[in-house]
Short mmCIF file of C-alpha atoms and ligand atoms in Angstrom, two decimals:
data_model
loop_
_atom_site.label_atom_id
_atom_site.label_comp_id
_atom_site.label_asym_id
_atom_site.label_seq_id
_atom_site.Cartn_x
_atom_site.Cartn_y
_atom_site.Cartn_z
CA UNK A 29 139.59 -25.35 82.15
CA UNK A 30 139.71 -22.78 85.02
CA UNK A 31 136.51 -20.73 85.47
CA UNK A 32 138.39 -17.46 84.83
CA UNK A 33 139.46 -18.72 81.38
CA UNK A 34 135.88 -19.73 80.66
CA UNK A 35 134.75 -16.15 81.32
CA UNK A 36 137.40 -14.79 78.92
CA UNK A 37 136.13 -17.24 76.29
CA UNK A 38 132.54 -16.13 76.86
CA UNK A 39 133.63 -12.50 76.29
CA UNK A 40 135.41 -13.51 73.10
CA UNK A 41 132.44 -15.51 71.89
CA UNK A 42 130.07 -12.56 72.42
CA UNK A 43 132.44 -10.34 70.43
CA UNK A 44 132.77 -12.91 67.62
CA UNK A 45 129.03 -13.36 67.38
CA UNK A 46 128.49 -9.61 67.12
CA UNK A 47 130.63 -9.78 63.97
CA UNK A 48 131.16 -6.12 63.02
CA UNK A 49 128.81 -4.89 65.71
CA UNK A 50 129.64 -3.69 69.21
CA UNK A 51 129.07 -5.47 72.50
CA UNK A 52 128.29 -3.32 75.48
CA UNK A 53 130.81 -3.52 78.32
CA UNK A 54 127.92 -3.21 80.82
CA UNK A 55 126.11 -6.14 79.26
CA UNK A 56 129.23 -8.32 79.50
CA UNK A 57 129.92 -7.19 83.06
CA UNK A 58 126.34 -7.96 84.18
CA UNK A 59 126.08 -11.29 82.38
CA UNK A 60 129.40 -12.55 83.68
CA UNK A 61 129.25 -11.01 87.14
CA UNK A 62 132.54 -9.15 86.52
CA UNK A 63 133.60 -5.54 86.96
CA UNK A 64 134.29 -3.36 83.89
CA UNK A 65 137.95 -3.33 84.93
CA UNK A 66 138.05 -7.10 84.95
CA UNK A 67 136.47 -7.22 81.45
CA UNK A 68 139.13 -4.76 80.30
CA UNK A 69 142.01 -6.73 81.77
CA UNK A 70 140.78 -9.93 80.09
CA UNK A 71 140.70 -8.11 76.78
CA UNK A 72 144.25 -6.90 77.40
CA UNK A 73 145.26 -10.54 77.83
CA UNK A 74 143.63 -11.35 74.47
CA UNK A 75 145.45 -8.37 72.88
CA UNK A 76 148.73 -10.01 73.89
CA UNK A 77 147.61 -13.05 71.89
CA UNK A 78 147.12 -11.14 68.62
CA UNK A 79 143.53 -9.88 68.96
CA UNK A 80 142.70 -6.22 68.34
CA UNK A 81 139.64 -4.48 69.73
CA UNK A 82 138.08 -1.08 69.26
CA UNK A 83 136.42 0.59 72.25
CA UNK A 84 133.83 3.32 71.61
CA UNK A 85 132.11 5.27 74.38
CA UNK A 86 128.45 4.30 74.88
CA UNK A 87 128.72 1.54 72.24
CA UNK A 88 131.18 -0.87 73.82
CA UNK A 89 133.77 -3.13 72.23
CA UNK A 90 134.22 -4.53 68.77
CA UNK A 91 136.70 -7.09 67.42
CA UNK A 92 138.82 -5.67 64.61
CA UNK A 93 141.43 -8.40 64.20
CA UNK A 94 141.74 -12.05 65.17
CA UNK A 95 144.92 -14.13 64.99
CA UNK A 96 145.20 -16.22 61.83
CA UNK A 97 147.53 -18.76 63.41
CA UNK A 98 146.31 -21.43 65.78
CA UNK A 99 144.91 -19.81 68.93
CA UNK A 100 143.67 -21.75 71.93
CA UNK A 101 141.29 -18.88 72.81
CA UNK A 102 139.75 -18.70 69.38
CA UNK A 103 139.37 -22.45 68.94
CA UNK A 104 137.75 -22.71 72.38
CA UNK A 105 135.43 -19.79 71.66
CA UNK A 106 134.27 -21.49 68.44
CA UNK A 107 133.70 -24.70 70.42
CA UNK A 108 131.82 -22.95 73.21
CA UNK A 109 128.30 -24.05 72.16
CA UNK A 110 129.16 -27.67 71.65
CA UNK A 111 128.65 -30.31 74.33
CA UNK A 112 132.30 -31.41 73.96
CA UNK A 113 134.12 -30.86 77.19
CA UNK A 114 137.35 -32.76 76.65
CA UNK A 115 140.56 -31.04 77.67
CA UNK A 116 142.40 -29.34 74.79
CA UNK A 117 146.19 -29.06 75.14
CA UNK A 118 147.58 -26.40 72.76
CA UNK A 119 151.28 -26.22 71.91
CA UNK A 120 153.11 -23.78 69.68
CA UNK A 121 155.71 -26.39 68.74
CA UNK A 122 156.17 -30.06 69.64
CA UNK A 123 158.00 -33.09 68.27
CA UNK A 124 154.79 -34.98 67.46
CA UNK A 125 151.27 -34.55 68.87
CA UNK A 126 150.92 -38.35 68.95
CA UNK A 127 154.13 -38.65 71.00
CA UNK A 128 153.08 -35.86 73.33
CA UNK A 129 149.65 -37.44 73.86
CA UNK A 130 151.35 -40.77 74.66
CA UNK A 131 153.61 -39.04 77.21
CA UNK A 132 150.62 -37.34 78.85
CA UNK A 133 148.77 -40.67 79.09
CA UNK A 134 151.87 -42.21 80.69
CA UNK A 135 151.77 -39.38 83.25
CA UNK A 136 148.09 -40.08 84.05
CA UNK A 137 146.74 -36.96 82.36
CA UNK A 138 142.98 -37.44 82.40
CA UNK A 139 141.68 -38.87 79.10
CA UNK A 140 139.97 -38.28 76.73
CA UNK A 141 141.87 -35.18 75.62
CA UNK A 142 143.23 -33.51 72.51
CA UNK A 143 146.75 -32.27 71.75
CA UNK A 144 146.81 -29.60 69.03
CA UNK A 145 150.03 -28.03 67.76
CA UNK A 146 150.89 -25.13 65.50
CA UNK A 147 153.97 -27.00 64.28
CA UNK A 148 155.60 -30.43 64.65
CA UNK A 149 159.35 -30.87 64.50
CA UNK A 150 159.18 -34.68 64.18
CA UNK A 151 155.70 -35.25 62.77
CA UNK A 152 155.31 -38.96 61.99
CA UNK A 153 153.40 -40.84 59.33
CA UNK A 154 152.86 -44.55 58.87
CA UNK A 155 155.77 -46.87 58.12
CA UNK A 156 158.32 -44.59 59.73
CA UNK A 157 157.70 -41.75 57.29
CA UNK A 158 157.85 -38.05 58.19
CA UNK A 159 154.75 -35.87 58.19
CA UNK A 160 155.49 -32.43 56.77
CA UNK A 161 154.38 -30.09 59.59
CA UNK A 162 155.33 -26.42 59.05
CA UNK A 163 153.86 -23.76 61.40
CA UNK A 164 150.63 -21.82 60.82
CA UNK A 165 149.20 -23.39 57.66
CA UNK A 166 147.84 -26.77 58.61
CA UNK A 167 146.39 -28.75 61.50
CA UNK A 168 148.21 -31.37 63.55
CA UNK A 169 146.15 -32.93 66.28
CA UNK A 170 145.87 -36.08 68.35
CA UNK A 171 142.95 -37.43 70.30
CA UNK A 172 143.86 -39.65 73.26
CA UNK A 173 141.56 -41.98 75.15
CA UNK A 174 141.51 -45.07 77.37
CA UNK A 175 138.63 -47.00 75.80
CA UNK A 176 139.05 -50.38 77.55
CA UNK A 177 137.42 -52.32 74.74
CA UNK A 178 138.41 -55.65 73.19
CA UNK A 179 141.07 -55.20 70.47
CA UNK A 180 138.83 -56.82 67.81
CA UNK A 181 136.35 -53.95 68.26
CA UNK A 182 138.99 -51.57 66.92
CA UNK A 183 139.28 -53.10 63.44
CA UNK A 184 137.21 -50.39 61.80
CA UNK A 185 138.32 -47.54 64.08
CA UNK A 186 140.63 -45.53 61.79
CA UNK A 187 138.38 -46.11 58.78
CA UNK A 188 135.34 -44.99 60.79
CA UNK A 189 137.10 -41.86 62.07
CA UNK A 190 138.25 -41.08 58.52
CA UNK A 191 134.67 -41.50 57.29
CA UNK A 192 133.34 -39.13 60.00
CA UNK A 193 136.00 -36.50 59.19
CA UNK A 194 135.53 -36.82 55.41
CA UNK A 195 131.73 -36.53 55.79
CA UNK A 196 132.12 -33.48 57.98
CA UNK A 197 134.45 -31.74 55.48
CA UNK A 198 132.26 -32.67 52.51
CA UNK A 199 129.17 -31.21 54.17
CA UNK A 200 130.89 -28.10 55.41
CA UNK A 201 132.92 -27.23 52.30
CA UNK A 202 130.91 -28.92 49.60
CA UNK A 203 134.02 -30.66 48.23
CA UNK A 204 134.23 -34.19 46.88
CA UNK A 205 136.60 -35.52 49.55
CA UNK A 206 137.14 -39.27 49.77
CA UNK A 207 139.19 -41.86 51.66
CA UNK A 208 142.04 -43.84 50.20
CA UNK A 209 142.21 -47.05 52.21
CA UNK A 210 143.52 -47.40 54.84
CA UNK A 211 144.34 -43.99 56.30
CA UNK A 212 144.38 -41.08 53.85
CA UNK A 213 141.84 -38.43 52.92
CA UNK A 214 142.03 -37.57 49.24
CA UNK A 215 140.82 -34.88 46.90
CA UNK A 216 141.35 -35.05 43.16
CA UNK A 217 143.78 -37.99 43.48
CA UNK A 218 145.99 -36.03 45.89
CA UNK A 219 146.57 -36.49 49.60
CA UNK A 220 144.73 -34.03 51.79
CA UNK A 221 145.20 -35.65 55.20
CA UNK A 222 146.77 -38.62 56.93
CA UNK A 223 145.68 -40.51 60.03
CA UNK A 224 147.90 -42.44 62.43
CA UNK A 225 146.27 -44.57 65.15
CA UNK A 226 148.51 -46.01 67.86
CA UNK A 227 147.34 -48.23 70.71
CA UNK A 228 148.67 -49.84 73.86
CA UNK A 229 147.05 -53.22 74.29
CA UNK A 230 147.07 -55.02 77.66
CA UNK A 231 145.99 -58.68 77.82
CA UNK A 232 142.75 -58.44 75.87
CA UNK A 233 141.85 -54.78 76.15
CA UNK A 234 142.82 -51.52 74.42
CA UNK A 235 144.20 -49.52 77.34
CA UNK A 236 145.41 -46.43 75.51
CA UNK A 237 144.49 -45.14 72.11
CA UNK A 238 145.99 -42.18 70.28
CA UNK A 239 144.40 -41.09 67.02
CA UNK A 240 146.46 -38.50 65.09
CA UNK A 241 145.30 -36.39 62.19
CA UNK A 242 147.39 -34.16 59.94
CA UNK A 243 145.14 -32.07 57.70
CA UNK A 244 146.50 -29.80 54.98
CA UNK A 245 144.41 -26.66 55.35
CA UNK A 246 146.01 -23.50 53.97
CA UNK A 247 149.24 -24.61 52.32
CA UNK A 248 149.53 -23.22 48.80
CA UNK A 249 150.77 -25.37 45.92
CA UNK A 250 154.02 -23.41 45.41
CA UNK A 251 155.01 -23.88 49.06
CA UNK A 252 155.04 -27.69 49.11
CA UNK A 253 158.52 -29.25 49.23
CA UNK A 254 159.51 -30.73 45.84
CA UNK A 255 158.77 -34.34 46.85
CA UNK A 256 155.15 -33.49 47.82
CA UNK A 257 154.25 -31.03 45.04
CA UNK A 258 152.65 -33.66 42.80
CA UNK A 259 151.01 -35.76 45.48
CA UNK A 260 149.74 -33.36 48.20
CA UNK A 261 146.92 -30.84 48.25
CA UNK A 262 145.35 -28.54 50.86
CA UNK A 263 141.69 -27.59 51.34
CA UNK A 264 142.47 -24.03 50.33
CA UNK A 265 143.10 -24.96 46.69
CA UNK A 266 139.76 -26.50 45.77
CA UNK A 267 137.88 -24.27 48.26
CA UNK A 268 139.30 -21.22 46.52
CA UNK A 269 140.25 -19.19 49.57
CA UNK A 270 142.03 -19.36 52.90
CA UNK A 271 140.16 -21.18 55.66
CA UNK A 272 139.88 -20.07 59.28
CA UNK A 273 142.32 -22.48 61.00
CA UNK A 274 140.72 -22.05 64.42
CA UNK A 275 137.16 -22.61 63.24
CA UNK A 276 138.42 -25.70 61.41
CA UNK A 277 140.20 -26.94 64.57
CA UNK A 278 137.00 -26.50 66.62
CA UNK A 279 134.90 -28.32 64.03
CA UNK A 280 137.37 -31.20 63.84
CA UNK A 281 137.46 -31.52 67.63
CA UNK A 282 133.68 -31.82 67.50
CA UNK A 283 133.61 -34.28 64.58
CA UNK A 284 136.33 -36.49 66.12
CA UNK A 285 134.73 -36.48 69.59
CA UNK A 286 131.30 -37.35 68.19
CA UNK A 287 132.79 -40.02 65.91
CA UNK A 288 134.67 -41.57 68.85
CA UNK A 289 131.67 -41.52 71.20
CA UNK A 290 129.45 -43.13 68.58
CA UNK A 291 132.13 -45.74 67.92
CA UNK A 292 132.48 -46.67 71.59
CA UNK A 293 128.78 -46.73 72.47
CA UNK A 294 127.21 -48.13 69.28
CA UNK A 295 127.70 -50.81 66.76
CA UNK A 296 128.69 -48.58 63.87
CA UNK A 297 128.92 -51.40 61.31
CA UNK A 298 125.68 -50.61 59.44
CA UNK A 299 126.39 -46.88 59.30
CA UNK A 300 129.93 -47.59 58.16
CA UNK A 301 128.76 -49.96 55.44
CA UNK A 302 126.41 -47.25 54.14
CA UNK A 303 129.05 -44.53 54.25
CA UNK A 304 132.09 -46.36 52.89
CA UNK A 305 131.02 -46.82 49.23
CA UNK A 306 130.33 -43.07 48.98
CA UNK A 307 133.86 -42.24 50.17
CA UNK A 308 136.00 -45.07 48.79
CA UNK A 309 138.34 -43.53 46.18
CA UNK A 310 139.84 -46.93 45.25
CA UNK A 311 136.57 -48.68 44.40
CA UNK A 312 136.78 -50.16 40.88
CA UNK A 313 140.32 -48.81 40.30
CA UNK A 314 143.24 -50.88 39.08
CA UNK A 315 145.76 -50.93 41.93
CA UNK A 316 149.06 -52.45 42.93
CA UNK A 317 150.03 -53.28 46.50
CA UNK A 318 152.31 -55.40 48.61
CA UNK A 319 150.51 -58.28 50.34
CA UNK A 320 152.00 -60.67 52.90
CA UNK A 321 152.59 -63.11 50.05
CA UNK A 322 154.19 -60.61 47.69
CA UNK A 323 153.02 -58.01 45.17
CA UNK A 324 149.35 -57.95 44.13
CA UNK A 325 147.68 -56.23 41.19
CA UNK A 326 143.99 -56.05 40.51
CA UNK A 327 140.74 -54.16 40.90
CA UNK A 328 139.95 -52.71 44.35
CA UNK A 329 136.58 -54.22 45.25
CA UNK A 330 135.50 -52.81 48.63
CA UNK A 331 136.17 -54.03 52.17
CA UNK A 332 135.50 -57.23 54.06
CA UNK A 333 133.92 -57.33 57.56
CA UNK A 334 137.29 -56.66 59.21
CA UNK A 335 138.00 -53.53 57.15
CA UNK A 336 140.55 -55.33 54.94
CA UNK A 337 140.73 -54.29 51.29
CA UNK A 338 139.49 -56.84 48.75
CA UNK A 339 141.44 -56.96 45.49
CA UNK A 340 140.21 -58.96 42.50
CA UNK A 341 143.20 -60.09 40.47
CA UNK A 342 143.06 -60.50 36.69
CA UNK A 343 142.79 -64.27 37.23
CA UNK A 344 139.57 -63.63 39.15
CA UNK A 345 141.12 -64.50 42.55
CA UNK A 346 140.08 -62.42 45.59
CA UNK A 347 143.00 -61.31 47.77
CA UNK A 348 142.52 -59.37 51.02
CA UNK A 349 145.02 -56.80 52.28
CA UNK A 350 144.92 -55.84 55.95
CA UNK A 351 147.51 -53.11 55.92
CA UNK A 352 150.09 -51.52 53.71
CA UNK A 353 150.45 -49.10 50.89
CA UNK A 354 148.24 -49.14 47.82
CA UNK A 355 149.10 -47.38 44.55
CA UNK A 356 146.71 -46.54 41.79
CA UNK A 357 148.10 -48.11 38.66
CA UNK A 358 148.30 -45.61 35.81
CA UNK A 359 148.67 -46.56 32.19
C1 BTN B 1386 150.26 -40.97 57.27
O1 BTN B 1386 149.71 -40.48 56.27
O2 BTN B 1386 151.19 -41.78 57.15
C2 BTN B 1386 149.75 -40.56 58.63
C3 BTN B 1386 150.11 -39.15 58.97
C4 BTN B 1386 149.62 -38.72 60.33
C5 BTN B 1386 150.11 -37.34 60.70
C6 BTN B 1386 149.55 -36.86 62.00
S1 BTN B 1386 149.90 -35.16 62.30
C7 BTN B 1386 149.31 -35.29 63.92
C8 BTN B 1386 149.82 -36.62 64.46
N1 BTN B 1386 151.16 -36.48 64.99
C9 BTN B 1386 152.05 -37.18 64.27
O3 BTN B 1386 153.29 -37.22 64.50
N2 BTN B 1386 151.44 -37.81 63.27
C10 BTN B 1386 150.02 -37.58 63.26
#
């Protein structure tokens, strides 16, 4: 990020931290080594992006309104204290953040980086499905990296990232969020988020990795399209009020970056084995799924070492599923 943008973010962060209080223009000018005019012109730039400020003689500046929609300035200001320094690419509208990240990698854009969009016109889910991606309510982001690790090290990757994100949301919002194997976050038997990991594998190494997350944040129940009304949920419903999209984006960038770094540098198996049973929404449930050898029904009974789902059939046979769609069987 250019140094001049960093200074604008520092101004914004000081104003956000003062909450309803004022920040002296002199203090900002001295701390940042800028003239009062330069502080003013940076605030004008922020005004163009939906911020409103009040200026009072001898008191300074105060924030009176921040944009509710995704704002690169606001997300960066909320991230300012963290050690994460990956590039964040913000887009108001894009086909798919996963596709855009893949294009940037192909053009040698320096990884790791994030692509975060306000809206996707061709948001993709697993198995060729669409991901409903209207503007301004929810988060659509992709994290791209070039990990250069053996493909077998990636077996638990999406499950691990899901566990890190679910843990983060549980701690922050105090909600009983779980994971439905292999790639969904769930609350109250409804889908809260989906993950889509795509990789380019060369010989025996993962060259490029794109991890996409679609998280339903502020969508209200009445606004879901008819086909999602029964099966989808946003954080806003159980949380009871609207969430700050930009604070959420900054926290997810942090949780994903930390989860990825831990994954690459450590053996996460023990931590994952401790975490998984607390998050597994299928554990002990009667499920139906499609295995390579045809349909399977039985009790979901945890994961094997490779992250495959173990299903105990009613004949007592153990079947493992390594991908696919699982349905809870209702009676
Ligand atoms: C699924 O549930 O099938 C996975 C959904 C993944 C959706 C996210 S939104 C951000 C990223 N860009 C995409 O096109 N898809 C993923």
